[in-house]
Backbone as JSON, one array per atom type, in Angstrom:
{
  "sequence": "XXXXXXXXXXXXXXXXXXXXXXXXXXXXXXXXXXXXXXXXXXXXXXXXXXXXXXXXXXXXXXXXXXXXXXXXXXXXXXXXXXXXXXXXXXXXXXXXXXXXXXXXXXXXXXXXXXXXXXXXXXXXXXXXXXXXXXXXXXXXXXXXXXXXXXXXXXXXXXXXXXXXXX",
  "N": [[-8.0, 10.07, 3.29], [-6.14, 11.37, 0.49], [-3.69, 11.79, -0.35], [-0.03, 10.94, 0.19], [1.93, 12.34, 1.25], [3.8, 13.7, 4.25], [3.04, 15.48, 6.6], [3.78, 18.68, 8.03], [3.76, 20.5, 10.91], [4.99, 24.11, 12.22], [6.77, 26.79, 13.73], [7.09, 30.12, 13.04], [10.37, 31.12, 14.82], [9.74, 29.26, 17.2], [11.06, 26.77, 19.1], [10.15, 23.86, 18.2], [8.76, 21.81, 15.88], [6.35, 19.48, 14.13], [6.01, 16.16, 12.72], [3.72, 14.69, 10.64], [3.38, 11.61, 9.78], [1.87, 10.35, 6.86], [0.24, 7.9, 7.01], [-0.58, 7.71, 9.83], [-2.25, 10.47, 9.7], [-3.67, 9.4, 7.84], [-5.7, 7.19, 8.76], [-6.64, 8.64, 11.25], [-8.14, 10.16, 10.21], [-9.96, 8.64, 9.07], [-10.41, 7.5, 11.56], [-12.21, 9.55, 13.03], [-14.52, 9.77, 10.69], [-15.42, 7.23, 11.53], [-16.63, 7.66, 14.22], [-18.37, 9.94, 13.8], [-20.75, 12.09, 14.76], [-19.81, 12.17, 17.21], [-17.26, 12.64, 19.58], [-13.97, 11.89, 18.82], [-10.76, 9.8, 19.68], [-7.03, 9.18, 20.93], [-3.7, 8.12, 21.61], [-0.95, 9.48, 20.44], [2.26, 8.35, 18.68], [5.91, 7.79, 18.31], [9.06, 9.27, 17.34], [11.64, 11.15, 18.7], [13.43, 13.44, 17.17], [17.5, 13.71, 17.66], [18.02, 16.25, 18.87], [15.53, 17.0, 20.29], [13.83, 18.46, 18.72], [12.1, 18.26, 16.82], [9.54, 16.12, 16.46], [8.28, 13.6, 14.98], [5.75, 11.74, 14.02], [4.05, 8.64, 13.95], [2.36, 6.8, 14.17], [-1.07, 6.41, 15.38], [-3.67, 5.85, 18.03], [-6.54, 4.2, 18.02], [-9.83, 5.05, 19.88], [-9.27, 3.74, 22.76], [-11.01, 0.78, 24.49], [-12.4, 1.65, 27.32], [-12.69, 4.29, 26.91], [-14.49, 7.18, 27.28], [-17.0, 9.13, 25.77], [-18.96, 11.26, 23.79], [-21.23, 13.94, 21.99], [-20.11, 16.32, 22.96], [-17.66, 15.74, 24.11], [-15.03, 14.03, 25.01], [-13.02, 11.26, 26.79], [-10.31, 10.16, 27.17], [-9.75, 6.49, 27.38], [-7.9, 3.86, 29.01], [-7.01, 1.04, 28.18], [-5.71, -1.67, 27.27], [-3.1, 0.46, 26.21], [-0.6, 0.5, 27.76], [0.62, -2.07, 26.91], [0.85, -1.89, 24.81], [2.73, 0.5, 24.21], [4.6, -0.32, 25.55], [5.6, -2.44, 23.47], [6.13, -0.67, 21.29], [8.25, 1.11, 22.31], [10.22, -0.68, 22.88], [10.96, -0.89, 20.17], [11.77, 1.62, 19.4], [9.98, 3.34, 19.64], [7.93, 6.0, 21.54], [5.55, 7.36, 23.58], [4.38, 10.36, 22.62], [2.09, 12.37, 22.94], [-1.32, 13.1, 22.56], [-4.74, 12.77, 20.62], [-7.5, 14.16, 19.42], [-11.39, 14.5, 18.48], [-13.13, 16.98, 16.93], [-16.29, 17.02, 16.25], [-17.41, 18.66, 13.53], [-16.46, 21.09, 14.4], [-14.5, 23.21, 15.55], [-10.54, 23.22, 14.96], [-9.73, 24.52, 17.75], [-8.3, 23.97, 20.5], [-10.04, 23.18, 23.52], [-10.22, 24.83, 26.83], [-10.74, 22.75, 29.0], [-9.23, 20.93, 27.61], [-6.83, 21.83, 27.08], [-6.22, 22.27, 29.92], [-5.64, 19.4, 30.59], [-3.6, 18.84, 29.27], [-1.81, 20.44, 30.22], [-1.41, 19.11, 32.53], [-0.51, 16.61, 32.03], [2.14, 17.31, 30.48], [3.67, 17.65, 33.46], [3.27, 15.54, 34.69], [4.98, 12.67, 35.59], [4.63, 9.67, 35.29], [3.64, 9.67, 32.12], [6.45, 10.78, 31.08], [7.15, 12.09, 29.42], [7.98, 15.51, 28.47], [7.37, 17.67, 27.18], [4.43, 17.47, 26.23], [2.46, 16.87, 22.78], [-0.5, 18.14, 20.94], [-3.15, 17.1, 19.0], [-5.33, 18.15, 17.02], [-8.4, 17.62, 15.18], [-10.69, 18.99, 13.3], [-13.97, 20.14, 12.02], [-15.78, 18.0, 9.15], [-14.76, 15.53, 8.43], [-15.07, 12.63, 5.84], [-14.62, 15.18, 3.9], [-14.67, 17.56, 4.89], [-11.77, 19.01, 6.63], [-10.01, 19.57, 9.54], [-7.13, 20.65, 10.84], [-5.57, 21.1, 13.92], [-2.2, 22.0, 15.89], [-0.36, 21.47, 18.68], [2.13, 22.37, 21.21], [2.92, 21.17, 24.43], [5.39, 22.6, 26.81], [6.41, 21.69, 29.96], [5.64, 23.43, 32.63], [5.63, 25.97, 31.01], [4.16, 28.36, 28.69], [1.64, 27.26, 26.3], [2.53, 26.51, 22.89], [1.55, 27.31, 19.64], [1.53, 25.09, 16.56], [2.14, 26.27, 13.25], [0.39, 25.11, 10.29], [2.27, 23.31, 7.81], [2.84, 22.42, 4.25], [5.0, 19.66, 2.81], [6.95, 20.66, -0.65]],
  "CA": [[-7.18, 11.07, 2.65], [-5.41, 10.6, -0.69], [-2.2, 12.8, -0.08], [0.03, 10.19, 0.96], [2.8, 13.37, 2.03], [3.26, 13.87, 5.39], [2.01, 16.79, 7.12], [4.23, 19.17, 9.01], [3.08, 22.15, 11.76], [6.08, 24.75, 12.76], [5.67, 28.4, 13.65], [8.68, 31.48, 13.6], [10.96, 31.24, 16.52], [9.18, 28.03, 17.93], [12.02, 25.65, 18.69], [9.6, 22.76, 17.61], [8.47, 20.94, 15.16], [5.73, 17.79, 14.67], [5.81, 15.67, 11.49], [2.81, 13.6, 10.91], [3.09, 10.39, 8.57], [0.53, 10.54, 5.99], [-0.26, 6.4, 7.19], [-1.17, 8.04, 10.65], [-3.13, 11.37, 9.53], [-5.15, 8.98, 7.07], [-6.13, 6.72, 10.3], [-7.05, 9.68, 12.29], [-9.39, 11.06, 9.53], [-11.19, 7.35, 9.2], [-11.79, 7.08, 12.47], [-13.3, 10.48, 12.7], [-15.75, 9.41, 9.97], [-16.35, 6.31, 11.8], [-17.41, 8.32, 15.13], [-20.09, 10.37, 13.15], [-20.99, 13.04, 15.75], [-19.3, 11.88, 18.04], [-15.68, 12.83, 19.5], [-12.84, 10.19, 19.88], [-9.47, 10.56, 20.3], [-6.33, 8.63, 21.53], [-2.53, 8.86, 21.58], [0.4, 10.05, 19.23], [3.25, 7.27, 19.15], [6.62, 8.37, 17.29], [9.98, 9.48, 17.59], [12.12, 12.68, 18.52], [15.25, 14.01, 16.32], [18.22, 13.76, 18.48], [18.13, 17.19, 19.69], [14.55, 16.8, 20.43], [13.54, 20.23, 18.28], [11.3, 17.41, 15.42], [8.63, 14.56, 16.82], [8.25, 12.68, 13.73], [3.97, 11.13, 14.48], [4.33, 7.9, 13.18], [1.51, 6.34, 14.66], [-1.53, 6.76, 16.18], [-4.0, 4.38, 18.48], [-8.0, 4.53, 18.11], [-9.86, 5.44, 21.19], [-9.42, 2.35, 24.11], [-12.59, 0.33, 24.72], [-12.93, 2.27, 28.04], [-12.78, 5.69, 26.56], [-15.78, 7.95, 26.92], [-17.53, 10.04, 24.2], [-20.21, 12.24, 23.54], [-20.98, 15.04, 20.68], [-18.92, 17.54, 23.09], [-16.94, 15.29, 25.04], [-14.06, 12.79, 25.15], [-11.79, 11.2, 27.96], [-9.74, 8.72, 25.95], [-9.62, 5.46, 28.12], [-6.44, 3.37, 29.12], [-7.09, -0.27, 28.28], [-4.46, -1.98, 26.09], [-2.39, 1.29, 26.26], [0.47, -0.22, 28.38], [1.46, -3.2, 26.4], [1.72, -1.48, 23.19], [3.65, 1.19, 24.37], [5.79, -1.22, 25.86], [6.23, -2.68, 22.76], [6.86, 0.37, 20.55], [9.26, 1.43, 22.9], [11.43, -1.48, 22.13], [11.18, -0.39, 18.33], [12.23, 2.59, 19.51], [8.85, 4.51, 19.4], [7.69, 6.84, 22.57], [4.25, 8.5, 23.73], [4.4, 11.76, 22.1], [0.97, 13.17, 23.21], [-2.73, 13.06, 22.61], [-5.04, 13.3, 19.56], [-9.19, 14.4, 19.62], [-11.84, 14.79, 17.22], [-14.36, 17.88, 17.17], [-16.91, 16.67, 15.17], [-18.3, 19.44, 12.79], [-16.42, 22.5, 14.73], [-13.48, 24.06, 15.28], [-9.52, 22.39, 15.88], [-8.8, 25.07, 18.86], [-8.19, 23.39, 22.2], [-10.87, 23.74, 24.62], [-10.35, 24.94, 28.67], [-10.52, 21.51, 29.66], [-7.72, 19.89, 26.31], [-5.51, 22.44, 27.59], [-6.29, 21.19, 30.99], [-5.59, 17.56, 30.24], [-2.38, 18.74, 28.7], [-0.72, 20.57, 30.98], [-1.18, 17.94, 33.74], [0.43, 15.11, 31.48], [2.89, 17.63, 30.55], [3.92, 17.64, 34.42], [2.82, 13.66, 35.52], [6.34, 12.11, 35.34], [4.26, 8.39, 35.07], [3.78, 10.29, 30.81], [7.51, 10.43, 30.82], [6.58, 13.06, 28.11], [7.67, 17.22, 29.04], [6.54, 18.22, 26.23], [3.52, 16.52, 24.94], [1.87, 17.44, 21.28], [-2.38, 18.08, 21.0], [-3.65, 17.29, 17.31], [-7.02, 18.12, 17.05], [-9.11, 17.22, 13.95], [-12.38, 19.85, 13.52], [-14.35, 20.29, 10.15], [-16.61, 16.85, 8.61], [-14.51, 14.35, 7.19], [-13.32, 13.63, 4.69], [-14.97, 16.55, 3.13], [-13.29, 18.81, 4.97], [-10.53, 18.29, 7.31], [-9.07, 20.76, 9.84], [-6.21, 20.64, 11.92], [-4.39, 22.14, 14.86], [-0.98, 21.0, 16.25], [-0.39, 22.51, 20.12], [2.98, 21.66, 22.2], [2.45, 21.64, 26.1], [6.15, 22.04, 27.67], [5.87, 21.6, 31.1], [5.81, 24.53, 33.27], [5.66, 26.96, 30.19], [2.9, 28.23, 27.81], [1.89, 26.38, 25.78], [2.94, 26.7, 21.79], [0.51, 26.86, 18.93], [2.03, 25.69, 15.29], [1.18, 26.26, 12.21], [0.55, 23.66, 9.36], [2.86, 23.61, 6.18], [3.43, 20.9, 3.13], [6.02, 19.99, 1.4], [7.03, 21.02, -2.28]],
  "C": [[-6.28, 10.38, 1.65], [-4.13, 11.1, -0.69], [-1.07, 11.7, 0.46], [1.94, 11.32, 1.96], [2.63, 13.97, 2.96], [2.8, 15.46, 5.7], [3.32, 17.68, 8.13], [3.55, 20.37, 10.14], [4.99, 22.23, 12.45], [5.54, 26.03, 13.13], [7.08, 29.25, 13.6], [8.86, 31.04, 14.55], [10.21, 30.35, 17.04], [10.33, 27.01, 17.97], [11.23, 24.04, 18.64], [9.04, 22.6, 16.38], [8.1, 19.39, 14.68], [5.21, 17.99, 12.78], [5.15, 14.42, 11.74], [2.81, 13.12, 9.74], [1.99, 10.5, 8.07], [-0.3, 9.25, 6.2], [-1.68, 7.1, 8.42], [-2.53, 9.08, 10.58], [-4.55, 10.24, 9.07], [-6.06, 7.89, 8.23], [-6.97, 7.34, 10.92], [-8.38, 9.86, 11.73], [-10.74, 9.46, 9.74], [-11.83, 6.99, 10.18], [-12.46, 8.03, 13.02], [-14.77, 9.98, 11.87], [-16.57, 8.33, 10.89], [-17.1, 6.85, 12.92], [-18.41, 9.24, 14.95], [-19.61, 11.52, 13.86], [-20.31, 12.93, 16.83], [-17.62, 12.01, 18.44], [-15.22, 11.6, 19.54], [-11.54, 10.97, 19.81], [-8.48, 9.57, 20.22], [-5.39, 8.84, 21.52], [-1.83, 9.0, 20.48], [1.66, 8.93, 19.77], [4.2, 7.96, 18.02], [7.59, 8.61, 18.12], [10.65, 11.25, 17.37], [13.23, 12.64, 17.55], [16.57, 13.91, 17.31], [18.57, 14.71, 19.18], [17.09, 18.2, 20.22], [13.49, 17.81, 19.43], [12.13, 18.81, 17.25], [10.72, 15.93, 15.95], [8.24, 14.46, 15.32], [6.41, 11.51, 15.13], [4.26, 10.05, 13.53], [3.27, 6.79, 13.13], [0.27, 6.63, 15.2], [-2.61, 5.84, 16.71], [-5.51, 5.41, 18.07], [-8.19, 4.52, 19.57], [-9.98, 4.06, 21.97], [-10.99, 2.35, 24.25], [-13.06, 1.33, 25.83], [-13.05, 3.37, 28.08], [-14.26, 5.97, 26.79], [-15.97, 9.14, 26.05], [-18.78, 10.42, 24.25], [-19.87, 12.79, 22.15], [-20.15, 15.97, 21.49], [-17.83, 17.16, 24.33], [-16.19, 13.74, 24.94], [-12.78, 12.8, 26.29], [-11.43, 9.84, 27.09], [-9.46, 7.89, 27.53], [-8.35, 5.06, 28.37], [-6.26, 2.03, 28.89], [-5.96, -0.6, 27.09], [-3.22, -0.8, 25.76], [-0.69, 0.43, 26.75], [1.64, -0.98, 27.18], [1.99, -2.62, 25.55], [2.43, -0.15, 23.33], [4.95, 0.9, 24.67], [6.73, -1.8, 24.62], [6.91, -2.23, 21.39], [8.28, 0.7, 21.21], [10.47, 0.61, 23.1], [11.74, -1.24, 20.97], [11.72, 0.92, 18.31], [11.61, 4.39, 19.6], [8.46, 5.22, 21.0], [5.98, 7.2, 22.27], [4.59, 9.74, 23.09], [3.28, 12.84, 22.19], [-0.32, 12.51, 22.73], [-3.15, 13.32, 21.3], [-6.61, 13.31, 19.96], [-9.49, 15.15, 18.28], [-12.99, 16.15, 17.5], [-14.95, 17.94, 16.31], [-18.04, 18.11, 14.68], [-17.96, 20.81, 13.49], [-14.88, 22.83, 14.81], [-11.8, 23.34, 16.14], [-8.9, 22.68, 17.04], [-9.07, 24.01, 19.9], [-9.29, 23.79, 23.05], [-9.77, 23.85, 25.74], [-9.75, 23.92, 29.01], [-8.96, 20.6, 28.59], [-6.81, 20.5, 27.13], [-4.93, 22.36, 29.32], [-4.98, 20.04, 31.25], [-3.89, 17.83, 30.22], [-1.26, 19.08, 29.32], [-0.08, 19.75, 31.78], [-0.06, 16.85, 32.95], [1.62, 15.74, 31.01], [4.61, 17.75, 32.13], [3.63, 16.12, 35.06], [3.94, 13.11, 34.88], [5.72, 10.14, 34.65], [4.15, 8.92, 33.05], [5.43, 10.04, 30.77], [7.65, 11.29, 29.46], [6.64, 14.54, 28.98], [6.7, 18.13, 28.27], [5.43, 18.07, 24.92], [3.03, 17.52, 24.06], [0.18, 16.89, 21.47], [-2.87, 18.01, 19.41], [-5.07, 16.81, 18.05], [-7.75, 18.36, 15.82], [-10.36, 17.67, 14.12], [-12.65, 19.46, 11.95], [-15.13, 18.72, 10.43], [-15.54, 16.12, 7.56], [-14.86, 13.57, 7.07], [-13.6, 14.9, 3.93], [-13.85, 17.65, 3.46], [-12.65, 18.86, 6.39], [-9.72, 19.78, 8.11], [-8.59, 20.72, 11.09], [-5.92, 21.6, 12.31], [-3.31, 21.38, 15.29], [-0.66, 21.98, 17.76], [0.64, 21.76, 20.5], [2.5, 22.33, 23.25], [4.16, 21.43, 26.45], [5.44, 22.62, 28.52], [6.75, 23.15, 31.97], [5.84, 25.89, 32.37], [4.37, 27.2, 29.48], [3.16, 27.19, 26.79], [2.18, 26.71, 24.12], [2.45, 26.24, 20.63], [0.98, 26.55, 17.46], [1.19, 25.65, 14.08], [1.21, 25.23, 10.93], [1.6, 23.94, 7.74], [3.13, 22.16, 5.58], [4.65, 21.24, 2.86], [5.92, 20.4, 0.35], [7.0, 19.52, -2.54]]
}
């Protein structure tokens, strides 16, 4: 992606808001391409606003060696996860949620994402209430299509919508 302006998703009356670095998006999309048919995935690293309402995506990891993948299936792995969370989190960076690719269909959440999400919304070892779901559908780079989903915990979950800057 040539845009190098980040990306926001908000919605009416949603007290959130997730701003994705244009470093990270363009990441995401490449390693889409590089998985072909194939999903991948991995996490969202970044920081909240001080009155949590704005995750700022500042980062994001490719899928861990022990991830599994298919054309309609990904469980992102956990290998090397740890350390480098460890060592964001001295920089001041956090988990902030999950990212998956749906190669050649559509960015809603499956059954099972929304699954995934609630649980880590509720698994205190996350340390995350309200994780964020970016999901990358469409063939890139041609064509490119996001969703942005918060999971708080114990609530529905909250779907936003994408806007640029001027």
């Amino acid at each position: 992606m040539k845009n190098s302006v980040p990306l926001s998703f908000s919605s009416p009356g949603a007290p959130y808001t997730v701003t994705f670095e244009a470093a990270a998006l363009s990441k995401m999309v490449s390693d889409c391409v590089r998985a072909g048919t194939h999903e991948t995935g991995g996490i969202l690293i970044g920081k909240y606003s001080s009155d949590g309402s704005v995750a700022l995506i500042s980062e994001i990891t490719s899928h861990p060696k022990d991830s599994i993948s298919s054309s309609v299936t990904f469980q992102r792995g956990t290998i090397g996860l740890r350390e480098l969370l460890a060592a964001r989190w001295d920089e001041g960076f956090h988990y902030v949620g999950e990212w998956h690719y749906h190669p050649g269909g559509s960015p809603e959440p499956s059954g099972p994402d929304m699954h995934t999400m609630r649980s880590i919304a509720t698994n205190s070892k996350y340390s995350c209430r309200e994780p964020i779901l970016i999901i990358l559908g469409g063939r890139p780079p041609r064509e490119v299509k996001l969703s942005a989903t918060v999971f708080p915990a114990n609530r529905p979950s909250v779907r936003l919508n994408p806007f640029s800057y001027s």
